[in-house]
Short mmCIF file of C-alpha atoms in Angstrom, two decimals:
data_model
loop_
_atom_site.label_atom_id
_atom_site.label_comp_id
_atom_site.label_asym_id
_atom_site.label_seq_id
_atom_site.Cartn_x
_atom_site.Cartn_y
_atom_site.Cartn_z
CA MET A 1 83.07 109.90 52.68
CA ALA A 2 81.98 110.02 56.31
CA ASN A 3 81.43 106.73 58.09
CA PRO A 4 77.65 106.56 58.84
CA ARG A 5 78.26 104.53 61.99
CA LYS A 6 80.73 107.09 63.38
CA THR A 7 78.42 109.96 62.42
CA LEU A 8 75.51 108.28 64.22
CA SER A 9 77.67 107.55 67.26
CA THR A 10 78.86 111.16 67.48
CA ALA A 11 75.31 112.47 67.04
CA LEU A 12 74.08 110.16 69.80
CA LYS A 13 76.81 111.34 72.19
CA LEU A 14 75.98 114.96 71.34
CA LEU A 15 72.33 114.32 72.18
CA ILE A 16 73.31 112.70 75.50
CA SER A 17 75.53 115.70 76.34
CA ILE A 18 72.73 118.14 75.52
CA ALA A 19 70.21 116.09 77.52
CA LEU A 20 72.50 115.96 80.58
CA VAL A 21 73.26 119.69 80.46
CA TYR A 22 69.54 120.46 80.04
CA PHE A 23 68.75 118.17 82.98
CA ILE A 24 71.26 119.97 85.20
CA PHE A 25 69.88 123.40 84.36
CA THR A 26 66.35 122.26 85.20
CA LYS A 27 67.61 121.33 88.66
CA ILE A 28 69.48 124.54 89.47
CA ASP A 29 69.00 128.26 88.95
CA PHE A 30 70.88 129.06 85.72
CA THR A 31 71.04 132.73 86.76
CA GLU A 32 73.04 131.74 89.85
CA VAL A 33 75.56 129.86 87.73
CA VAL A 34 75.93 132.87 85.40
CA ASN A 35 76.35 135.18 88.39
CA THR A 36 79.02 132.83 89.77
CA LEU A 37 80.87 132.91 86.45
CA LYS A 38 80.62 136.70 86.18
CA LYS A 39 82.63 137.00 89.41
CA GLY A 40 85.59 135.34 87.74
CA ASN A 41 88.94 136.96 88.56
CA PRO A 42 90.94 137.23 85.27
CA LEU A 43 94.29 136.75 87.03
CA TYR A 44 93.31 133.44 88.63
CA LEU A 45 91.55 132.30 85.44
CA THR A 46 94.75 132.95 83.49
CA ALA A 47 96.71 130.93 86.05
CA ALA A 48 94.15 128.12 85.70
CA VAL A 49 94.61 128.08 81.90
CA LEU A 50 98.40 127.96 82.28
CA LEU A 51 98.24 125.13 84.83
CA PHE A 52 95.89 123.12 82.63
CA SER A 53 98.22 123.69 79.66
CA LEU A 54 101.16 122.54 81.81
CA SER A 55 99.26 119.37 82.73
CA LYS A 56 98.79 118.57 79.05
CA ILE A 57 102.45 119.20 78.23
CA LEU A 58 103.41 116.80 81.02
CA ALA A 59 100.87 114.27 79.75
CA SER A 60 102.37 114.47 76.26
CA ILE A 61 105.86 113.83 77.70
CA ARG A 62 104.47 110.77 79.52
CA LEU A 63 103.01 109.41 76.29
CA ASN A 64 106.27 110.03 74.42
CA ALA A 65 108.13 108.05 77.08
CA TYR A 66 105.96 105.08 76.09
CA PHE A 67 106.64 105.71 72.39
CA HIS A 68 110.40 105.87 72.98
CA GLN A 69 110.22 102.61 74.93
CA LEU A 70 108.79 101.04 71.76
CA GLY A 71 111.74 102.41 69.81
CA ILE A 72 109.74 105.18 68.12
CA PRO A 73 112.10 108.18 67.58
CA LEU A 74 109.43 110.85 67.97
CA SER A 75 110.67 114.31 68.98
CA GLN A 76 108.89 116.01 71.88
CA LYS A 77 107.94 118.92 69.61
CA SER A 78 106.24 116.66 67.08
CA ASN A 79 104.67 114.64 69.87
CA LEU A 80 103.19 117.77 71.47
CA LYS A 81 101.68 118.84 68.13
CA LEU A 82 100.18 115.37 67.72
CA TYR A 83 98.90 115.47 71.30
CA LEU A 84 97.19 118.84 70.75
CA LEU A 85 95.61 117.55 67.54
CA GLY A 86 94.33 114.55 69.49
CA MET A 87 92.86 116.90 72.12
CA PHE A 88 91.10 118.84 69.37
CA TYR A 89 89.53 115.66 68.00
CA ASN A 90 88.64 114.53 71.53
CA LEU A 91 86.64 117.73 71.99
CA PHE A 92 84.21 116.53 69.33
CA LEU A 93 84.50 112.75 69.44
CA PRO A 94 83.24 110.61 72.37
CA GLY A 95 85.35 109.78 75.40
CA GLY A 96 88.72 110.74 73.95
CA ILE A 97 88.67 107.66 71.70
CA GLY A 98 88.78 109.60 68.43
CA GLY A 99 91.98 111.49 69.24
CA ASP A 100 93.74 108.40 70.56
CA ALA A 101 92.74 106.38 67.50
CA TYR A 102 94.11 109.04 65.17
CA LYS A 103 97.40 109.28 67.09
CA GLY A 104 97.74 105.49 66.93
CA TYR A 105 97.01 105.48 63.20
CA LEU A 106 99.67 108.14 62.42
CA ILE A 107 102.31 106.48 64.63
CA LYS A 108 101.74 103.04 63.08
CA LYS A 109 101.70 104.44 59.55
CA THR A 110 104.89 106.49 60.01
CA PHE A 111 107.05 104.16 62.07
CA GLU A 112 105.63 100.73 61.12
CA VAL A 113 105.14 99.62 64.72
CA PRO A 114 102.86 96.62 65.46
CA THR A 115 99.28 97.82 65.94
CA LYS A 116 98.88 95.83 69.15
CA ARG A 117 101.81 97.60 70.80
CA VAL A 118 100.70 101.09 69.75
CA VAL A 119 97.18 100.45 71.06
CA SER A 120 98.63 98.99 74.27
CA VAL A 121 100.72 102.06 75.13
CA LEU A 122 97.84 104.41 74.34
CA VAL A 123 95.63 102.44 76.74
CA LEU A 124 98.38 102.22 79.39
CA ASP A 125 98.99 105.96 79.12
CA ARG A 126 95.31 106.62 79.82
CA LEU A 127 95.16 104.03 82.63
CA SER A 128 98.21 105.60 84.26
CA GLY A 129 96.34 108.91 84.42
CA LEU A 130 93.22 107.22 85.82
CA LEU A 131 95.33 105.48 88.47
CA LEU A 132 96.56 108.81 89.85
CA LEU A 133 93.06 110.31 89.74
CA PHE A 134 91.95 107.37 91.88
CA ILE A 135 94.93 107.68 94.26
CA TYR A 136 94.42 111.41 94.79
CA ALA A 137 90.68 110.84 95.29
CA CYS A 138 91.36 108.18 97.94
CA ALA A 139 93.89 110.42 99.71
CA LEU A 140 91.47 113.37 99.80
CA LEU A 141 88.54 111.18 100.89
CA TRP A 142 90.71 109.99 103.77
CA VAL A 143 91.07 113.57 105.09
CA LEU A 144 87.63 114.84 104.06
CA GLU A 145 85.49 115.88 107.04
CA PHE A 146 82.29 113.94 106.34
CA GLU A 147 80.60 111.80 108.97
CA LEU A 148 79.29 109.11 106.62
CA LEU A 149 82.88 108.35 105.53
CA ASN A 150 84.28 107.79 109.04
CA PRO A 151 83.84 103.97 109.06
CA TYR A 152 85.61 103.66 105.68
CA ARG A 153 88.64 105.90 106.10
CA TRP A 154 90.99 102.94 106.54
CA LEU A 155 89.65 101.48 103.27
CA PHE A 156 90.64 104.57 101.26
CA LEU A 157 94.23 104.29 102.50
CA LEU A 158 94.30 100.55 101.80
CA LEU A 159 93.04 101.03 98.24
CA ILE A 160 96.07 103.17 97.31
CA PRO A 161 98.77 100.43 97.52
CA ILE A 162 96.28 97.86 96.20
CA SER A 163 95.58 99.93 93.06
CA VAL A 164 99.29 100.60 92.42
CA GLY A 165 100.15 96.93 93.00
CA THR A 166 97.39 95.77 90.65
CA PHE A 167 98.48 98.14 87.90
CA PHE A 168 102.11 97.06 88.32
CA PHE A 169 101.11 93.39 88.14
CA LEU A 170 99.12 93.95 84.94
CA ASN A 171 102.08 95.77 83.38
CA LYS A 172 104.50 93.03 84.39
CA ARG A 173 102.18 90.22 83.29
CA PHE A 174 101.02 91.56 79.93
CA PHE A 175 103.23 94.54 78.95
CA GLN A 176 106.80 93.59 79.81
CA TYR A 177 108.10 95.66 76.90
CA VAL A 178 107.17 98.93 78.64
CA LEU A 179 107.70 97.84 82.26
CA PRO A 180 111.04 99.76 82.56
CA ILE A 181 109.16 103.08 82.43
CA PHE A 182 106.38 102.05 84.84
CA TRP A 183 107.49 104.36 87.67
CA LYS A 184 108.39 107.18 85.27
CA SER A 185 104.85 107.00 83.87
CA VAL A 186 103.32 107.01 87.36
CA GLY A 187 105.52 109.97 88.30
CA TYR A 188 104.43 111.99 85.27
CA SER A 189 100.80 111.09 86.00
CA ALA A 190 101.21 112.38 89.55
CA LEU A 191 102.47 115.70 88.17
CA VAL A 192 99.71 115.86 85.53
CA GLN A 193 96.88 115.38 88.01
CA PHE A 194 98.52 117.64 90.61
CA ALA A 195 98.70 120.44 88.03
CA GLN A 196 95.00 119.94 87.29
CA LEU A 197 94.15 120.06 91.00
CA LEU A 198 96.02 123.37 91.20
CA CYS A 199 94.05 124.47 88.12
CA VAL A 200 90.78 123.77 89.95
CA LEU A 201 92.05 125.62 93.03
CA CYS A 202 92.71 128.65 90.82
CA ILE A 203 89.20 128.34 89.36
CA MET A 204 87.80 128.30 92.89
CA LYS A 205 89.85 131.38 93.80
CA ALA A 206 88.68 133.10 90.60
CA LEU A 207 85.06 132.43 91.56
CA SER A 208 85.68 133.52 95.19
CA ILE A 209 84.94 130.04 96.60
CA GLU A 210 86.71 129.78 99.94
CA GLY A 211 85.23 126.89 101.97
CA ASN A 212 84.99 123.10 101.47
CA ILE A 213 88.08 123.01 99.23
CA ILE A 214 88.79 119.30 99.74
CA ALA A 215 85.16 118.37 99.02
CA TYR A 216 85.20 120.25 95.69
CA LEU A 217 88.53 118.65 94.74
CA VAL A 218 87.13 115.18 95.48
CA ILE A 219 84.13 115.90 93.24
CA PHE A 220 86.47 117.13 90.50
CA LEU A 221 88.58 113.95 90.65
CA VAL A 222 85.51 111.71 90.53
CA SER A 223 84.09 113.75 87.65
CA SER A 224 87.38 113.37 85.75
CA ILE A 225 87.12 109.58 86.07
CA VAL A 226 83.45 109.63 84.99
CA SER A 227 84.17 111.91 82.01
CA VAL A 228 86.43 109.24 80.48
CA ILE A 229 83.42 106.94 79.99
CA PRO A 230 82.59 107.26 76.25
CA LEU A 231 79.00 108.48 76.58
CA THR A 232 79.33 112.21 75.92
CA LEU A 233 81.39 114.65 73.84
CA GLY A 234 84.56 115.64 75.68
CA GLY A 235 82.94 114.76 79.02
CA LEU A 236 80.39 117.58 78.57
CA GLY A 237 77.32 116.82 80.63
CA SER A 238 78.70 113.85 82.55
CA ARG A 239 81.13 116.10 84.45
CA GLU A 240 78.37 118.60 85.29
CA VAL A 241 76.04 115.82 86.51
CA THR A 242 78.82 114.50 88.76
CA PHE A 243 79.47 117.98 90.17
CA PHE A 244 75.73 118.48 90.78
CA TYR A 245 75.12 115.20 92.61
CA GLY A 246 78.49 115.34 94.36
CA ALA A 247 77.59 118.76 95.73
CA ALA A 248 74.17 117.51 96.85
CA LEU A 249 75.75 114.50 98.60
CA LEU A 250 78.39 116.58 100.38
CA ASN A 251 76.00 119.42 101.30
CA LEU A 252 77.61 121.98 98.98
CA GLU A 253 76.04 124.67 96.83
CA GLU A 254 74.99 122.97 93.56
CA SER A 255 75.12 126.09 91.35
CA THR A 256 78.62 126.94 92.61
CA SER A 257 79.76 123.37 92.02
CA VAL A 258 78.40 123.33 88.47
CA GLY A 259 80.05 126.72 87.91
CA ILE A 260 83.46 125.15 88.64
CA SER A 261 82.68 122.38 86.16
CA VAL A 262 81.60 124.82 83.43
CA VAL A 263 84.78 126.90 83.79
CA PHE A 264 86.96 123.78 83.68
CA PHE A 265 85.21 122.61 80.52
CA LEU A 266 85.67 126.04 78.90
CA ILE A 267 89.40 125.96 79.73
CA THR A 268 89.64 122.44 78.32
CA ALA A 269 87.88 123.57 75.14
CA LEU A 270 90.10 126.66 74.81
CA VAL A 271 93.34 124.67 75.08
CA SER A 272 92.00 121.86 72.88
CA LEU A 273 91.04 124.29 70.13
CA THR A 274 94.71 125.20 69.65
CA GLY A 275 95.04 121.78 68.03
CA ILE A 276 92.92 122.95 65.07
CA VAL A 277 96.12 124.46 63.61
CA PHE A 278 97.54 120.97 63.11
CA HIS A 279 94.32 119.74 61.52
CA PHE A 280 95.15 121.96 58.53
CA LYS A 281 98.95 121.53 58.68
CA ASN A 282 100.75 118.25 58.20
CA ILE A 283 102.68 117.18 61.29
CA LYS A 284 106.17 115.94 60.39
CA LEU A 285 106.80 113.07 62.79
#
């Protein structure tokens, strides 16, 4: 029997997503967005799908490194299946929490690991990804040609070692049992987010967007951070709002910016839907 509270929560997030998407399309010309999407180059779009898929494979390897550090003998093949299933659930449940919760439940049930430790590594895995989103955003903001940012350029550089140091301190203080893989996790996160930046570059090439590359990448990184907040389904709506206002702030074309966001969401949905196979098949861990 479905949990009424979860059903209500999911319905509320769906309504928020619909409201945000509707709001965006009252602010821009929907026809322009469609025209932007129609220009999509299949070759570059295929490359974007492959790069996004690569980023998720790397992310699954990062998570399995945490599992192995807990002594969980999970094969990479089984872990990837579980990761794809989690992505499928995340497409419909708010903020990625549903997929993570299910992964944690299966791992604890199969390997009898303390709940606290399973939850901890799932949170650390996500925070590691957010850390690199923040670092890349700071690095790109440092080089972005935008007059209003000139007085703060030094701050963006300073925030990079501060954020890494803070994350390391938190790991050392509260999660000693996974500290040995701290730098491995950060390294995988760097590769994950770099692959997604390349994915966005391919989307831009597919849509024939040539100028303001750094500005669009900054907006994408900020939108990726915002989309983690558990207010919408799979980040739908929140990412588009970020692209819209980011474009307005940086003097970019709003419909083009939202077009990038829509294509990225469609790629995310396409790859996530592959996990439906494992919803109907038992995953042997």
